[in-house]
Amino acid sequence: MNEAYTLITGASSGLGLEMARILAAQGRPLILLARREDLLDKNAAELRDAGAPVVHTYKVDLSDREALDGFVQTLAREERGIDTLINNAGFGLHGGFAELDAEAQLRCVDVNIRALTQLTHALIPGMRQRGKGAILNVASVV
């Protein structure tokens, strides 16, 4: 493990993809996480062409607790040396609380809060051990 990786959630489009493009141009190794495997594969090829020496992709639905737990276990096994975490994945719901589906609201909480917290908690020990690290939590007021 001699490369310092950046892990980006919600990296299939929007801000996540744009941040990945910037980091690829700087020659950063990347780990991309999103639900859409087809977009992850397409983006990985683009980012390698743009200068990222390594791009690993993981199809993970952050609203699925088992999938998130499995991904965190995979990260621990692979020991990739992640020194930057960009918690970008997220979504919102529109409408009155009482009218919105409770399961949809819980999925929103799982993606926007639980996944961010679990990934941050999982990666901080390695950052501390290496004596460096950065975490960017992307949020919206919409």
PDB file of C-alpha atoms in Angstrom:
ATOM      1  CA  MET A   1       0.000   0.000   0.000  1.00  0.00           C
ATOM      2  CA  ASN A   2       1.972   2.994  -1.231  1.00  0.00           C
ATOM      3  CA  GLU A   3      -0.769   5.001  -2.919  1.00  0.00           C
ATOM      4  CA  ALA A   4      -3.093   7.291  -0.997  1.00  0.00           C
ATOM      5  CA  TYR A   5      -6.620   6.883  -2.317  1.00  0.00           C
ATOM      6  CA  THR A   6      -9.578   9.231  -2.403  1.00  0.00           C
ATOM      7  CA  LEU A   7     -12.958   7.582  -1.826  1.00  0.00           C
ATOM      8  CA  ILE A   8     -15.950   9.407  -3.322  1.00  0.00           C
ATOM      9  CA  THR A   9     -19.547   8.380  -2.639  1.00  0.00           C
ATOM     10  CA  GLY A  10     -22.221   9.310  -5.145  1.00  0.00           C
ATOM     11  CA  ALA A  11     -19.576   9.310  -7.870  1.00  0.00           C
ATOM     12  CA  SER A  12     -21.754   8.319 -10.819  1.00  0.00           C
ATOM     13  CA  SER A  13     -22.825  11.870 -11.738  1.00  0.00           C
ATOM     14  CA  GLY A  14     -23.103  15.468 -10.581  1.00  0.00           C
ATOM     15  CA  LEU A  15     -20.719  16.862  -7.983  1.00  0.00           C
ATOM     16  CA  GLY A  16     -19.215  13.456  -7.195  1.00  0.00           C
ATOM     17  CA  LEU A  17     -18.174  12.903 -10.793  1.00  0.00           C
ATOM     18  CA  GLU A  18     -16.877  16.459 -11.141  1.00  0.00           C
ATOM     19  CA  MET A  19     -14.709  16.070  -8.031  1.00  0.00           C
ATOM     20  CA  ALA A  20     -13.421  12.760  -9.393  1.00  0.00           C
ATOM     21  CA  ARG A  21     -12.497  14.479 -12.676  1.00  0.00           C
ATOM     22  CA  ILE A  22     -10.522  17.162 -10.837  1.00  0.00           C
ATOM     23  CA  LEU A  23      -8.678  14.580  -8.739  1.00  0.00           C
ATOM     24  CA  ALA A  24      -8.002  12.350 -11.756  1.00  0.00           C
ATOM     25  CA  ALA A  25      -6.365  15.293 -13.533  1.00  0.00           C
ATOM     26  CA  GLN A  26      -4.104  15.617 -10.479  1.00  0.00           C
ATOM     27  CA  GLY A  27      -3.106  11.955 -10.810  1.00  0.00           C
ATOM     28  CA  ARG A  28      -4.926  10.741  -7.686  1.00  0.00           C
ATOM     29  CA  PRO A  29      -5.881   7.071  -7.262  1.00  0.00           C
ATOM     30  CA  LEU A  30      -9.652   6.873  -6.810  1.00  0.00           C
ATOM     31  CA  ILE A  31     -12.279   4.657  -5.246  1.00  0.00           C
ATOM     32  CA  LEU A  32     -15.740   5.404  -6.616  1.00  0.00           C
ATOM     33  CA  LEU A  33     -18.929   4.327  -4.921  1.00  0.00           C
ATOM     34  CA  ALA A  34     -22.437   4.524  -6.391  1.00  0.00           C
ATOM     35  CA  ARG A  35     -25.568   2.504  -7.134  1.00  0.00           C
ATOM     36  CA  ARG A  36     -25.294   2.525 -10.938  1.00  0.00           C
ATOM     37  CA  GLU A  37     -22.651   0.073 -12.102  1.00  0.00           C
ATOM     38  CA  ASP A  38     -23.001   1.073 -15.772  1.00  0.00           C
ATOM     39  CA  LEU A  39     -22.143   4.699 -14.950  1.00  0.00           C
ATOM     40  CA  LEU A  40     -19.345   3.684 -12.584  1.00  0.00           C
ATOM     41  CA  ASP A  41     -17.690   1.610 -15.321  1.00  0.00           C
ATOM     42  CA  LYS A  42     -18.068   4.397 -17.893  1.00  0.00           C
ATOM     43  CA  ASN A  43     -16.729   6.998 -15.474  1.00  0.00           C
ATOM     44  CA  ALA A  44     -13.798   4.823 -14.424  1.00  0.00           C
ATOM     45  CA  ALA A  45     -12.615   4.560 -18.033  1.00  0.00           C
ATOM     46  CA  GLU A  46     -12.942   8.327 -18.494  1.00  0.00           C
ATOM     47  CA  LEU A  47     -11.050   9.034 -15.265  1.00  0.00           C
ATOM     48  CA  ARG A  48      -8.203   6.667 -16.160  1.00  0.00           C
ATOM     49  CA  ASP A  49      -7.872   8.462 -19.494  1.00  0.00           C
ATOM     50  CA  ALA A  50      -7.856  11.788 -17.613  1.00  0.00           C
ATOM     51  CA  GLY A  51      -4.879  10.773 -15.467  1.00  0.00           C
ATOM     52  CA  ALA A  52      -6.061   8.701 -12.509  1.00  0.00           C
ATOM     53  CA  PRO A  53      -3.476   5.925 -12.189  1.00  0.00           C
ATOM     54  CA  VAL A  54      -5.970   3.574 -10.523  1.00  0.00           C
ATOM     55  CA  VAL A  55      -9.770   3.666 -10.318  1.00  0.00           C
ATOM     56  CA  HIS A  56     -11.617   1.069  -8.245  1.00  0.00           C
ATOM     57  CA  THR A  57     -15.403   1.021  -8.433  1.00  0.00           C
ATOM     58  CA  TYR A  58     -17.953  -0.441  -6.050  1.00  0.00           C
ATOM     59  CA  LYS A  59     -21.664  -0.746  -6.697  1.00  0.00           C
ATOM     60  CA  VAL A  60     -23.215  -0.069  -3.297  1.00  0.00           C
ATOM     61  CA  ASP A  61     -26.649   1.207  -2.369  1.00  0.00           C
ATOM     62  CA  LEU A  62     -25.945   3.249   0.758  1.00  0.00           C
ATOM     63  CA  SER A  63     -29.560   2.900   1.879  1.00  0.00           C
ATOM     64  CA  ASP A  64     -28.987  -0.862   2.190  1.00  0.00           C
ATOM     65  CA  ARG A  65     -27.396  -1.423   5.601  1.00  0.00           C
ATOM     66  CA  GLU A  66     -26.115  -4.906   4.732  1.00  0.00           C
ATOM     67  CA  ALA A  67     -24.508  -3.630   1.538  1.00  0.00           C
ATOM     68  CA  LEU A  68     -22.858  -0.762   3.422  1.00  0.00           C
ATOM     69  CA  ASP A  69     -21.612  -3.099   6.159  1.00  0.00           C
ATOM     70  CA  GLY A  70     -20.192  -5.410   3.484  1.00  0.00           C
ATOM     71  CA  PHE A  71     -18.437  -2.525   1.753  1.00  0.00           C
ATOM     72  CA  VAL A  72     -16.875  -1.346   5.034  1.00  0.00           C
ATOM     73  CA  GLN A  73     -15.631  -4.910   5.631  1.00  0.00           C
ATOM     74  CA  THR A  74     -14.199  -4.976   2.100  1.00  0.00           C
ATOM     75  CA  LEU A  75     -12.341  -1.722   2.754  1.00  0.00           C
ATOM     76  CA  ALA A  76     -10.861  -3.153   5.945  1.00  0.00           C
ATOM     77  CA  ARG A  77      -9.723  -6.306   4.121  1.00  0.00           C
ATOM     78  CA  GLU A  78      -8.213  -4.466   1.166  1.00  0.00           C
ATOM     79  CA  GLU A  79      -6.268  -1.931   3.288  1.00  0.00           C
ATOM     80  CA  ARG A  80      -6.093   0.632   0.492  1.00  0.00           C
ATOM     81  CA  GLY A  81      -4.777   3.565   2.525  1.00  0.00           C
ATOM     82  CA  ILE A  82      -7.599   6.030   1.977  1.00  0.00           C
ATOM     83  CA  ASP A  83      -6.476   9.491   3.012  1.00  0.00           C
ATOM     84  CA  THR A  84      -9.382  11.475   1.590  1.00  0.00           C
ATOM     85  CA  LEU A  85     -13.075  10.727   1.990  1.00  0.00           C
ATOM     86  CA  ILE A  86     -15.661  12.710   0.056  1.00  0.00           C
ATOM     87  CA  ASN A  87     -19.116  11.925   1.446  1.00  0.00           C
ATOM     88  CA  ASN A  88     -21.079  13.210  -1.533  1.00  0.00           C
ATOM     89  CA  ALA A  89     -23.965  10.736  -1.887  1.00  0.00           C
ATOM     90  CA  GLY A  90     -27.316  12.021  -0.791  1.00  0.00           C
ATOM     91  CA  PHE A  91     -30.880  12.769  -1.747  1.00  0.00           C
ATOM     92  CA  GLY A  92     -33.908  14.600  -0.473  1.00  0.00           C
ATOM     93  CA  LEU A  93     -37.641  14.144  -0.420  1.00  0.00           C
ATOM     94  CA  HIS A  94     -40.331  16.684  -1.176  1.00  0.00           C
ATOM     95  CA  GLY A  95     -43.617  17.014   0.638  1.00  0.00           C
ATOM     96  CA  GLY A  96     -45.057  17.052   4.091  1.00  0.00           C
ATOM     97  CA  PHE A  97     -43.607  14.651   6.646  1.00  0.00           C
ATOM     98  CA  ALA A  98     -46.963  12.975   7.354  1.00  0.00           C
ATOM     99  CA  GLU A  99     -47.640  12.491   3.634  1.00  0.00           C
ATOM    100  CA  LEU A 100     -44.241  11.038   2.727  1.00  0.00           C
ATOM    101  CA  ASP A 101     -43.644   7.309   2.808  1.00  0.00           C
ATOM    102  CA  ALA A 102     -41.912   6.310   6.064  1.00  0.00           C
ATOM    103  CA  GLU A 103     -39.622   3.803   4.305  1.00  0.00           C
ATOM    104  CA  ALA A 104     -38.480   6.462   1.843  1.00  0.00           C
ATOM    105  CA  GLN A 105     -37.715   8.785   4.743  1.00  0.00           C
ATOM    106  CA  LEU A 106     -35.682   6.097   6.480  1.00  0.00           C
ATOM    107  CA  ARG A 107     -33.723   5.405   3.257  1.00  0.00           C
ATOM    108  CA  CYS A 108     -32.976   9.128   3.102  1.00  0.00           C
ATOM    109  CA  VAL A 109     -31.677   9.070   6.682  1.00  0.00           C
ATOM    110  CA  ASP A 110     -29.599   5.970   5.925  1.00  0.00           C
ATOM    111  CA  VAL A 111     -27.913   7.586   2.909  1.00  0.00           C
ATOM    112  CA  ASN A 112     -27.554  11.148   4.203  1.00  0.00           C
ATOM    113  CA  ILE A 113     -26.602  10.411   7.809  1.00  0.00           C
ATOM    114  CA  ARG A 114     -25.954   6.755   8.604  1.00  0.00           C
ATOM    115  CA  ALA A 115     -23.695   5.961   5.635  1.00  0.00           C
ATOM    116  CA  LEU A 116     -21.732   9.196   6.032  1.00  0.00           C
ATOM    117  CA  THR A 117     -21.219   8.473   9.735  1.00  0.00           C
ATOM    118  CA  GLN A 118     -20.295   4.818   9.234  1.00  0.00           C
ATOM    119  CA  LEU A 119     -17.769   5.497   6.463  1.00  0.00           C
ATOM    120  CA  THR A 120     -16.206   8.379   8.364  1.00  0.00           C
ATOM    121  CA  HIS A 121     -15.926   6.271  11.506  1.00  0.00           C
ATOM    122  CA  ALA A 122     -14.381   3.399   9.543  1.00  0.00           C
ATOM    123  CA  LEU A 123     -11.728   5.551   7.834  1.00  0.00           C
ATOM    124  CA  ILE A 124     -10.608   7.934  10.581  1.00  0.00           C
ATOM    125  CA  PRO A 125      -8.434   5.366  12.439  1.00  0.00           C
ATOM    126  CA  GLY A 126      -6.291   4.783   9.331  1.00  0.00           C
ATOM    127  CA  MET A 127      -5.981   8.505   8.703  1.00  0.00           C
ATOM    128  CA  ARG A 128      -4.848   9.041  12.274  1.00  0.00           C
ATOM    129  CA  GLN A 129      -2.368   6.171  12.046  1.00  0.00           C
ATOM    130  CA  ARG A 130      -0.847   7.635   8.865  1.00  0.00           C
ATOM    131  CA  GLY A 131      -0.862  11.132  10.377  1.00  0.00           C
ATOM    132  CA  LYS A 132      -2.893  12.685   7.566  1.00  0.00           C
ATOM    133  CA  GLY A 133      -6.326  12.721   6.088  1.00  0.00           C
ATOM    134  CA  ALA A 134      -9.197  14.867   4.899  1.00  0.00           C
ATOM    135  CA  ILE A 135     -12.960  14.451   4.961  1.00  0.00           C
ATOM    136  CA  LEU A 136     -15.408  16.502   2.920  1.00  0.00           C
ATOM    137  CA  ASN A 137     -19.089  16.153   3.735  1.00  0.00           C
ATOM    138  CA  VAL A 138     -21.206  17.543   0.902  1.00  0.00           C
ATOM    139  CA  ALA A 139     -24.656  18.788   1.900  1.00  0.00           C
ATOM    140  CA  SER A 140     -27.523  20.735   0.427  1.00  0.00           C
ATOM    141  CA  VAL A 141     -29.939  23.225   1.916  1.00  0.00           C
ATOM    142  CA  VAL A 142     -32.524  22.516  -0.767  1.00  0.00           C
TER     143      VAL A 142
END
